[in-house]
Amino acid sequence: VETVEHVLSALAGSGAWNADVRTQGDEIPILDGSASGFLVAAESLAGSDVRPVRLTRICRVEDDRGAWIEAAPAGDIRYRFELSYPAGSGVPDQNFEWKGDANTYRREIAPARTYCLEKEALAMRSAGLFPHLTPKDMLVIAPDGSAIDNQLRFPDEPVRHKMLDLIGDLALLGGPLIAAVTAHRSSHALTHELCRRIAADTLRT
């Protein structure tokens, strides 16, 4: 099943770790591109008892484009996402931090929607992808930083959504990762690789 990160993010952000998720088809519905639509079910399961994932050493993954993600041992959850695009993209450098609080997740992270740059949207449209979607359905960022035919929910909505995705991807570990995690321009693929390395090299307590 693909595109699981939003529902996993809602569960992890709410503290729900013993959920049985069932779906028809090969992907999770996108809804409005955020995790808000999954919160009612996730919050009803909050408080699940699960052993956290703790690190024994620093784990870092990087690629040849300068993107990286690093997790270091810590006594609590400290996640940070650093978003940085080339000049002219329309998205200024943005940073966002989360310390594992469910209320903060609900108010400040869950509503942030998935997005793309205008040039990316045009390229996908030229390739025949997503012909049924318009900028009213999916957040498209213009070169001047505005949302085309839409409104930003937060001035820094892009980096908040990256945090949403990060939380969902790290949930693949099966329990809350108690660590100081810094993601710099990190992708799903890099976070998945970090999870694989942590799963092979950590102790559960």
Coordinates of C-alpha atoms in Angstrom, one line a residue:
V1 CA 0.0 0.0 0.0
E2 CA 1.4 3.4 -1.0
T3 CA 1.1 6.9 0.4
V4 CA 0.7 5.7 3.9
E5 CA 2.7 8.6 5.5
H6 CA -0.3 10.9 6.2
V7 CA -2.3 8.3 8.1
L8 CA 0.8 7.0 9.9
S9 CA 1.7 10.6 10.8
A10 CA -1.8 11.2 12.3
L11 CA -1.5 8.1 14.4
A12 CA 2.0 8.8 15.6
G13 CA 1.4 12.5 16.1
S14 CA -1.6 11.5 18.3
G15 CA 0.2 8.8 20.2
A16 CA -1.8 5.9 18.8
W17 CA 0.5 3.0 18.1
N18 CA -1.7 -0.1 18.2
A19 CA -4.0 0.6 15.3
D20 CA -5.4 -1.9 12.8
V21 CA -5.6 0.1 9.5
R22 CA -7.6 -1.4 6.6
T23 CA -7.9 0.0 3.1
Q24 CA -9.3 -1.0 -0.3
G25 CA -7.0 -0.4 -3.2
D26 CA -3.3 0.2 -3.4
E27 CA -3.0 3.6 -1.7
I28 CA -4.4 5.6 1.1
P29 CA -6.8 8.4 0.1
I30 CA -5.1 11.8 -0.3
L31 CA -8.1 13.7 1.1
D32 CA -7.1 17.4 1.2
G33 CA -3.4 16.6 1.2
S34 CA -3.1 17.0 5.0
A35 CA -3.4 14.6 7.9
S36 CA -6.4 16.4 9.5
G37 CA -9.0 14.0 8.0
F38 CA -7.4 11.0 9.8
L39 CA -7.2 12.7 13.2
V40 CA -10.7 11.8 14.6
A41 CA -9.9 8.1 14.3
A42 CA -6.3 8.5 15.4
E43 CA -7.1 10.5 18.5
S44 CA -9.7 8.0 19.6
L45 CA -6.8 5.5 19.9
A46 CA -4.4 7.8 21.6
G47 CA -2.5 6.5 24.6
S48 CA -1.6 3.1 23.2
D49 CA 1.1 1.4 25.2
V50 CA 4.1 0.6 23.0
R51 CA 7.9 0.4 23.7
P52 CA 9.8 3.4 22.2
V53 CA 12.7 3.1 19.9
R54 CA 16.0 4.4 21.4
L55 CA 19.3 4.8 19.7
T56 CA 22.7 3.5 20.8
R57 CA 24.6 5.8 18.5
I58 CA 24.2 8.6 15.9
C59 CA 22.8 7.4 12.6
R60 CA 23.1 9.6 9.5
V61 CA 22.0 9.2 5.9
E62 CA 22.8 11.6 3.1
D63 CA 22.7 11.8 -0.7
D64 CA 24.8 13.4 -3.5
R65 CA 22.5 16.5 -3.6
G66 CA 23.4 17.7 -0.2
A67 CA 20.3 16.4 1.5
W68 CA 20.7 14.5 4.8
I69 CA 18.9 13.2 7.9
E70 CA 20.5 12.5 11.2
A71 CA 19.2 10.9 14.4
A72 CA 21.1 11.1 17.7
P73 CA 20.4 9.6 21.1
A74 CA 18.3 11.9 23.3
G75 CA 16.1 11.6 26.3
D76 CA 13.0 12.9 24.5
I77 CA 11.6 13.6 21.0
R78 CA 13.2 16.5 19.2
Y79 CA 12.5 16.6 15.5
R80 CA 13.6 19.4 13.2
F81 CA 13.1 19.9 9.5
E82 CA 15.2 22.3 7.5
L83 CA 13.7 23.2 4.1
S84 CA 15.8 24.8 1.5
Y85 CA 15.1 25.3 -2.2
P86 CA 17.2 27.1 -4.9
A87 CA 16.6 30.8 -5.3
G88 CA 13.5 31.6 -7.4
S89 CA 11.6 28.5 -6.3
G90 CA 9.0 30.6 -4.4
V91 CA 9.6 28.8 -1.2
P92 CA 12.1 30.6 1.2
D93 CA 14.2 28.7 3.6
Q94 CA 12.0 27.4 6.5
N95 CA 12.7 25.5 9.6
F96 CA 10.2 23.8 11.9
E97 CA 10.6 21.8 15.2
W98 CA 8.4 19.4 17.0
K99 CA 8.9 17.9 20.5
G100 CA 6.3 15.1 20.4
D101 CA 3.3 17.0 21.8
A102 CA 0.0 15.8 20.4
N103 CA -1.8 19.2 20.8
T104 CA 1.0 20.9 18.9
Y105 CA 0.7 18.2 16.2
R106 CA -3.1 18.7 15.9
R107 CA -2.9 22.5 15.7
E108 CA 0.3 23.2 13.8
I109 CA 1.3 20.2 11.8
A110 CA -1.8 18.0 10.8
P111 CA -3.5 20.8 8.7
A112 CA -0.4 21.4 6.5
R113 CA -1.0 20.1 3.0
T114 CA 1.2 18.4 0.5
Y115 CA 2.4 20.8 -2.2
C116 CA 4.5 21.2 -5.3
L117 CA 6.2 24.1 -7.1
E118 CA 4.5 25.5 -10.2
K119 CA 7.2 24.2 -12.5
E120 CA 6.7 20.7 -11.0
A121 CA 2.9 20.9 -11.5
L122 CA 3.4 22.0 -15.2
A123 CA 5.8 19.1 -15.7
M124 CA 3.4 16.6 -14.3
R125 CA 0.6 18.0 -16.3
S126 CA 2.7 17.8 -19.5
A127 CA 3.4 14.1 -18.7
G128 CA -0.3 13.5 -18.4
L129 CA -0.3 13.0 -14.7
F130 CA -3.1 14.0 -12.3
P131 CA -5.4 15.4 -15.1
H132 CA -8.3 15.6 -12.6
L133 CA -6.5 17.8 -10.1
T134 CA -6.3 21.6 -10.1
P135 CA -4.5 24.0 -7.8
K136 CA -7.7 24.2 -5.8
D137 CA -7.3 20.5 -5.0
M138 CA -3.5 20.5 -4.5
L139 CA -1.4 23.3 -3.1
V140 CA 0.8 24.7 -5.9
I141 CA 3.4 27.4 -5.0
A142 CA 4.0 30.1 -7.6
P143 CA 7.5 31.7 -8.1
D144 CA 6.5 34.7 -6.0
G145 CA 5.6 32.4 -3.0
S146 CA 1.9 32.6 -3.2
A147 CA -0.5 29.7 -3.6
I148 CA -2.1 29.5 -7.0
D149 CA -5.9 29.6 -6.8
N150 CA -5.6 28.7 -3.1
Q151 CA -4.6 30.1 0.3
L152 CA -1.8 29.0 2.5
R153 CA -3.0 27.8 5.9
F154 CA 0.4 28.9 7.5
P155 CA 3.1 31.2 6.1
D156 CA 5.5 28.2 6.4
E157 CA 3.0 25.5 5.4
P158 CA 5.6 23.7 3.1
V159 CA 8.0 23.0 6.0
R160 CA 5.1 22.0 8.3
H161 CA 4.0 19.4 5.8
K162 CA 7.6 18.1 5.5
M163 CA 7.5 17.6 9.3
L164 CA 4.1 15.8 8.9
D165 CA 5.7 13.5 6.4
L166 CA 8.8 13.0 8.6
I167 CA 6.7 11.9 11.5
G168 CA 4.8 9.5 9.3
D169 CA 7.9 8.0 7.8
L170 CA 9.6 7.5 11.1
A171 CA 6.5 5.7 12.4
L172 CA 7.5 2.9 10.1
L173 CA 9.8 1.9 13.0
G174 CA 6.7 0.7 14.9
G175 CA 7.1 2.9 17.9
P176 CA 8.0 6.5 18.8
L177 CA 11.7 7.3 18.0
I178 CA 13.0 8.9 21.1
A179 CA 15.9 10.9 19.5
A180 CA 17.1 14.3 18.3
V181 CA 16.3 14.1 14.6
T182 CA 17.4 16.7 12.1
A183 CA 16.3 16.4 8.5
H184 CA 17.9 18.8 6.0
R185 CA 16.0 18.7 2.6
S186 CA 15.4 15.1 3.4
S187 CA 13.2 13.0 1.1
H188 CA 10.9 10.0 1.8
A189 CA 13.7 7.7 0.4
L190 CA 16.3 9.1 2.8
T191 CA 14.0 8.8 5.8
H192 CA 13.1 5.2 4.8
E193 CA 16.8 4.4 4.6
L194 CA 17.4 5.9 8.1
C195 CA 14.6 3.7 9.4
R196 CA 16.2 0.6 7.9
R197 CA 19.5 1.4 9.5
I198 CA 18.0 2.2 12.9
A199 CA 15.9 -1.0 12.8
A200 CA 19.1 -3.0 12.3
D201 CA 21.2 -1.1 14.9
T202 CA 19.1 0.0 17.9
L203 CA 17.8 -1.4 21.2
R204 CA 14.2 -1.3 22.2
T205 CA 13.6 -0.5 25.9

